[in-house]
Coordinates of C-alpha atoms in Angstrom, one line a residue:
X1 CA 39.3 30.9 29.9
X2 CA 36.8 33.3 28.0
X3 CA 36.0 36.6 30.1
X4 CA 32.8 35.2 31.4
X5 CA 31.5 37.0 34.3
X6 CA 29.2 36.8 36.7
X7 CA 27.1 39.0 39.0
X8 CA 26.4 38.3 43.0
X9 CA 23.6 39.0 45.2
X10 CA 20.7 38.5 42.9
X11 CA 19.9 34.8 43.9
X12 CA 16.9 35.7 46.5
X13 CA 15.6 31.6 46.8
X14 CA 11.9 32.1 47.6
X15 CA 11.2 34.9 45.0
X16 CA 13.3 32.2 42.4
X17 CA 10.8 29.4 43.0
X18 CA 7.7 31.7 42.9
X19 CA 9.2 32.6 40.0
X20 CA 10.5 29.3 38.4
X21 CA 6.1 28.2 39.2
X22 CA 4.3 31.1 37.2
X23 CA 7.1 30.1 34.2
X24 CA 6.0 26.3 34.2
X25 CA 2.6 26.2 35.7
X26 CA 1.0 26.7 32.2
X27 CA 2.5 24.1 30.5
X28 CA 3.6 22.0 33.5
X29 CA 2.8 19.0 32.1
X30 CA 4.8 19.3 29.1
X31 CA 8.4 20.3 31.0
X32 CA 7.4 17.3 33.2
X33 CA 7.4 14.8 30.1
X34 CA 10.1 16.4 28.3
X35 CA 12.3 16.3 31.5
X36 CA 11.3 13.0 32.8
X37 CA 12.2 11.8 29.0
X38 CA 15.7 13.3 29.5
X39 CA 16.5 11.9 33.1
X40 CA 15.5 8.5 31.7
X41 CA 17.6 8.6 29.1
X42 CA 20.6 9.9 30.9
X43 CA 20.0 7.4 33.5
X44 CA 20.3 4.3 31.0
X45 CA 24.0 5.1 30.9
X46 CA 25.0 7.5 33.0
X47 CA 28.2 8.8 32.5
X48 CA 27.9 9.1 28.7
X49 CA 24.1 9.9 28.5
X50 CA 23.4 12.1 31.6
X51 CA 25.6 15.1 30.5
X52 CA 23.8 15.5 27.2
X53 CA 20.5 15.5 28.4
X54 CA 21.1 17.5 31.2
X55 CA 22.3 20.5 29.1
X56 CA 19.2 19.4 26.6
X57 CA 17.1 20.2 30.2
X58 CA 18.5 23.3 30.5
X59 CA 18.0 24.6 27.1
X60 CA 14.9 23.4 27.3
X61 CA 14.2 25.6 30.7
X62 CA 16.0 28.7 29.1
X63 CA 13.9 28.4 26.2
X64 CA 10.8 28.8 29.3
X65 CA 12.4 31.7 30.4
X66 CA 12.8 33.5 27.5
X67 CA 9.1 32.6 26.9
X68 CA 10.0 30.5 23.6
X69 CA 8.1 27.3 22.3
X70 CA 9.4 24.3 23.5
X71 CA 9.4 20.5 22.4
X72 CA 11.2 17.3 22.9
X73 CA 13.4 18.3 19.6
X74 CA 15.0 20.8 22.0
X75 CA 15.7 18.7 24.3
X76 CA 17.8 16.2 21.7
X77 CA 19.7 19.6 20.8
X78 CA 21.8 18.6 24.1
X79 CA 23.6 15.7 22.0
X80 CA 25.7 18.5 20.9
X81 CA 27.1 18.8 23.8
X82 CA 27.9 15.2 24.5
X83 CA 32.0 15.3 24.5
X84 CA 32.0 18.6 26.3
X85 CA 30.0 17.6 29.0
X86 CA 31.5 13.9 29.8
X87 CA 34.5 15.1 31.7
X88 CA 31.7 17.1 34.4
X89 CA 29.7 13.8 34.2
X90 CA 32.7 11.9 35.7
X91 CA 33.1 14.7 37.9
X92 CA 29.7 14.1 39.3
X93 CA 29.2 10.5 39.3
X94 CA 32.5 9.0 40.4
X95 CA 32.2 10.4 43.8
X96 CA 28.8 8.4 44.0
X97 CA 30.4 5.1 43.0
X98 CA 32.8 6.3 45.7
X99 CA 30.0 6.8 48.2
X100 CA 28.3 3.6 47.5
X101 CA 32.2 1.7 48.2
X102 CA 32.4 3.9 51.4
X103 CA 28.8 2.6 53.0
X104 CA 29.1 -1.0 51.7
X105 CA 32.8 -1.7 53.1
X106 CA 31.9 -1.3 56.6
X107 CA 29.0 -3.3 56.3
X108 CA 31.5 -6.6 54.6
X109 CA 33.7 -5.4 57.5
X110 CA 31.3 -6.0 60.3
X111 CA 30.2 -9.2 58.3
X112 CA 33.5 -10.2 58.6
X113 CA 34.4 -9.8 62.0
X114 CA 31.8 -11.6 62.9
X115 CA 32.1 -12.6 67.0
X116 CA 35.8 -11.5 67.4
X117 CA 33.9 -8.1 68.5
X118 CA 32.9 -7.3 71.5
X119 CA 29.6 -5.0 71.8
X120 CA 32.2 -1.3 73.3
X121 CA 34.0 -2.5 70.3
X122 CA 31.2 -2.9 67.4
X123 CA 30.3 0.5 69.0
X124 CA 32.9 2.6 68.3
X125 CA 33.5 0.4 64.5
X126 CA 29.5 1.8 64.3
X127 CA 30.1 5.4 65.5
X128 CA 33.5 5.8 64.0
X129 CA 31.8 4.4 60.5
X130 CA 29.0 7.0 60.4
X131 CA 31.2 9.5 61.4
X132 CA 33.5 8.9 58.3
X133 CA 30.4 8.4 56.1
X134 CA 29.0 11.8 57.2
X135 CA 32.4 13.4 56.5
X136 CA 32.6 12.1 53.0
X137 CA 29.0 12.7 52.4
X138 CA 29.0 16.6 53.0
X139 CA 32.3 16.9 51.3
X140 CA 30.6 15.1 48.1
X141 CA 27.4 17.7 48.6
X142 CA 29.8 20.4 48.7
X143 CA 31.8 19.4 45.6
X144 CA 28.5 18.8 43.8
X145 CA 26.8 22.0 44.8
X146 CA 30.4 23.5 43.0
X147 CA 29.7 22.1 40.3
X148 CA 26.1 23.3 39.8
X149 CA 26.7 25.8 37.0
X150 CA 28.6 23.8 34.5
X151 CA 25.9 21.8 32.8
X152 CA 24.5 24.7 32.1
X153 CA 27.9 27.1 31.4
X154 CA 28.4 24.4 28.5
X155 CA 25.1 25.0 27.1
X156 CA 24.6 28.1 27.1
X157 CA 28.1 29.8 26.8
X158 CA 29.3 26.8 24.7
X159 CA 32.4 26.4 27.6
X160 CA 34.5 23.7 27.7
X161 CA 33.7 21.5 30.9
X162 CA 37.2 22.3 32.5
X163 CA 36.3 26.2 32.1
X164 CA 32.7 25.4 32.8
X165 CA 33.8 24.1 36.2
X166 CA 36.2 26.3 37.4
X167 CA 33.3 29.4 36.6
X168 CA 30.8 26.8 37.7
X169 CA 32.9 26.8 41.3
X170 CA 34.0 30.2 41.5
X171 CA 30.0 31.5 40.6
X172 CA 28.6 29.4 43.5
X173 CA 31.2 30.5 45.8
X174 CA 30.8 34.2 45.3
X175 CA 26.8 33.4 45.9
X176 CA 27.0 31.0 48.4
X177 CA 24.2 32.2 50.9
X178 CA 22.0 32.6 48.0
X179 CA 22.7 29.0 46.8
X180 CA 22.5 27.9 50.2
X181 CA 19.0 28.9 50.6
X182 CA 17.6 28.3 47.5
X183 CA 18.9 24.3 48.1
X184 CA 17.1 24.6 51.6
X185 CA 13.9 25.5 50.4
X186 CA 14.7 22.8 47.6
X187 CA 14.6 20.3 50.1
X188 CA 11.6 21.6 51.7
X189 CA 9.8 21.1 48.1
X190 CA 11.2 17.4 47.9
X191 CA 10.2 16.7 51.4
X192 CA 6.2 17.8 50.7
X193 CA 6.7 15.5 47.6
X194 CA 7.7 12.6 49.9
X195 CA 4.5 13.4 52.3
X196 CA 2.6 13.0 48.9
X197 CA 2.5 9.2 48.7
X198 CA 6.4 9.8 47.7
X199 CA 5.1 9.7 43.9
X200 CA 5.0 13.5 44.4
X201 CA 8.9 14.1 44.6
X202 CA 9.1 12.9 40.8
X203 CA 6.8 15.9 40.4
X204 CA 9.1 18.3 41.4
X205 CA 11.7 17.5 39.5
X206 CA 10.8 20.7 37.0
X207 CA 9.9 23.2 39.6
X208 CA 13.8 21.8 41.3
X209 CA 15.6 22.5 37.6
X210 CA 14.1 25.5 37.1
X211 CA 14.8 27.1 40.3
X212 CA 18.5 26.0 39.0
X213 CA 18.0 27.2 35.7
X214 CA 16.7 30.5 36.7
X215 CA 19.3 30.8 39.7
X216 CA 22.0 30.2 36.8
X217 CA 20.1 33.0 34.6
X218 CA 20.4 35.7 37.6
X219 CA 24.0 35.0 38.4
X220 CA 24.8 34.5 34.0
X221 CA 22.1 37.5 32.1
X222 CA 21.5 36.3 28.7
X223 CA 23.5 37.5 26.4
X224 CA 21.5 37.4 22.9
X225 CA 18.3 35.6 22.0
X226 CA 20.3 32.3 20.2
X227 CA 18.0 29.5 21.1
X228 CA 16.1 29.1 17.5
X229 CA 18.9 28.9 15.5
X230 CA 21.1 27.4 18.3
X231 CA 24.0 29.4 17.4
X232 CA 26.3 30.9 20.3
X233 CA 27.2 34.7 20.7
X234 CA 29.7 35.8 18.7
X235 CA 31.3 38.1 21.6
X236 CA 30.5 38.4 26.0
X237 CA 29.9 41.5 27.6
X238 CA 31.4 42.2 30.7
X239 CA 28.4 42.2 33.8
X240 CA 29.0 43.8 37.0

């Protein structure tokens, strides 16, 4: 793996989203489009599209950061990174096929069964089953919150997803209370979009990714100013 490191304790969550608004709230509108464009597209197919876009988001929101213009041509630049970033794309969306199998089944199973259980029975199948679920639920979170600097590792370190992942895991680890908040007051944000006639989560989507993106950029400094030719460092300094 390249000597990539990374520093700890700078991920303070509510400075990072007062921060992440004062970067977007001027052209808001634009990272909404350009990053609604992108999920679309990575949602049509999934595990080949989503990885690509994703790091086309995050350049995109680094390019914010370093207070550069930004367009929908940078979000395309993400294409480059299409092989690199499949491997963390099946990484992140098996488990959910996964998921899906591990709700559904009990629900055939009880379909099944039918009569042939009695109410202490189809009691314990119900609490057993939501026990399970929970289980392989927070484990999935877990693995996924691991996982949350790769996309951008790949992009903006030009890593290769296995490397991007094991710094990805080791990163989040080492700032774990820092990541921990700044998902809690994530979920706060999504919630208030919810109470907003729900259409409001969607627009928190870009204040969400760059709280992520700026969180990354605290725990990874830049390293040179590459984004207009889209070239990658030619060396990484150590950071401690």
């Amino acid at each position: 793996m390249q000597n990539v490191e990374f520093t700890t304790g700078q991920i303070h969550p509510v400075e990072i989203f007062k921060e992440s608004w004062e970067l977007i709230k001027d052209q808001y509108w634009l990272v909404f489009g350009i990053t609604l464009v992108g999920l679309l597209i990575g949602g049509a197919v999934p595990i080949i599209l989503i990885g690509p876009m994703i790091c086309g988001v995050f350049l995109i929101m680094f390019r914010v950061i370093d207070r550069q213009p930004i367009g929908f041509e940078h979000l395309f630049k993400g294409f480059d990174f299409i092989w690199k970033s499949l491997p963390v794309s099946l990484l992140i969306t098996l488990p959910v096929i996964l998921l899906i199998f591990v709700i559904y089944i009990p629900i055939i199973g009880m379909a099944v069964a039918g009569q042939r259980m009695n109410e202490s029975e189809l009691m314990g199948f119900l609490v057993g089953t939501f026990v399970f679920e929970f289980v392989v639920i927070f484990a999935m979170v877990c693995f996924h919150t691991l996982l949350m600097f790769s996309f951008p590792l790949i992009a903006d370190r030009r890593l290769s997803a296995m490397e991007a992942v094991k710094l990805s895991a080791r990163a989040v680890w080492a700032n774990l209370s820092g990541i921990a908040g700044l998902f809690g007051i994530g979920m706060i944000v999504v919630f208030i979009g919810y109470l907003m006639f729900c259409i409001g989560v969607y627009l928190t989507i870009p204040l969400i990714l760059m709280s992520q993106a700026l969180a990354y950029r605290k725990v990874f400094p830049r390293l040179a100013p590459f984004y207009q030719d889209h070239t990658a460092p030619n060396a990484y300094q150590d950071l401690s």
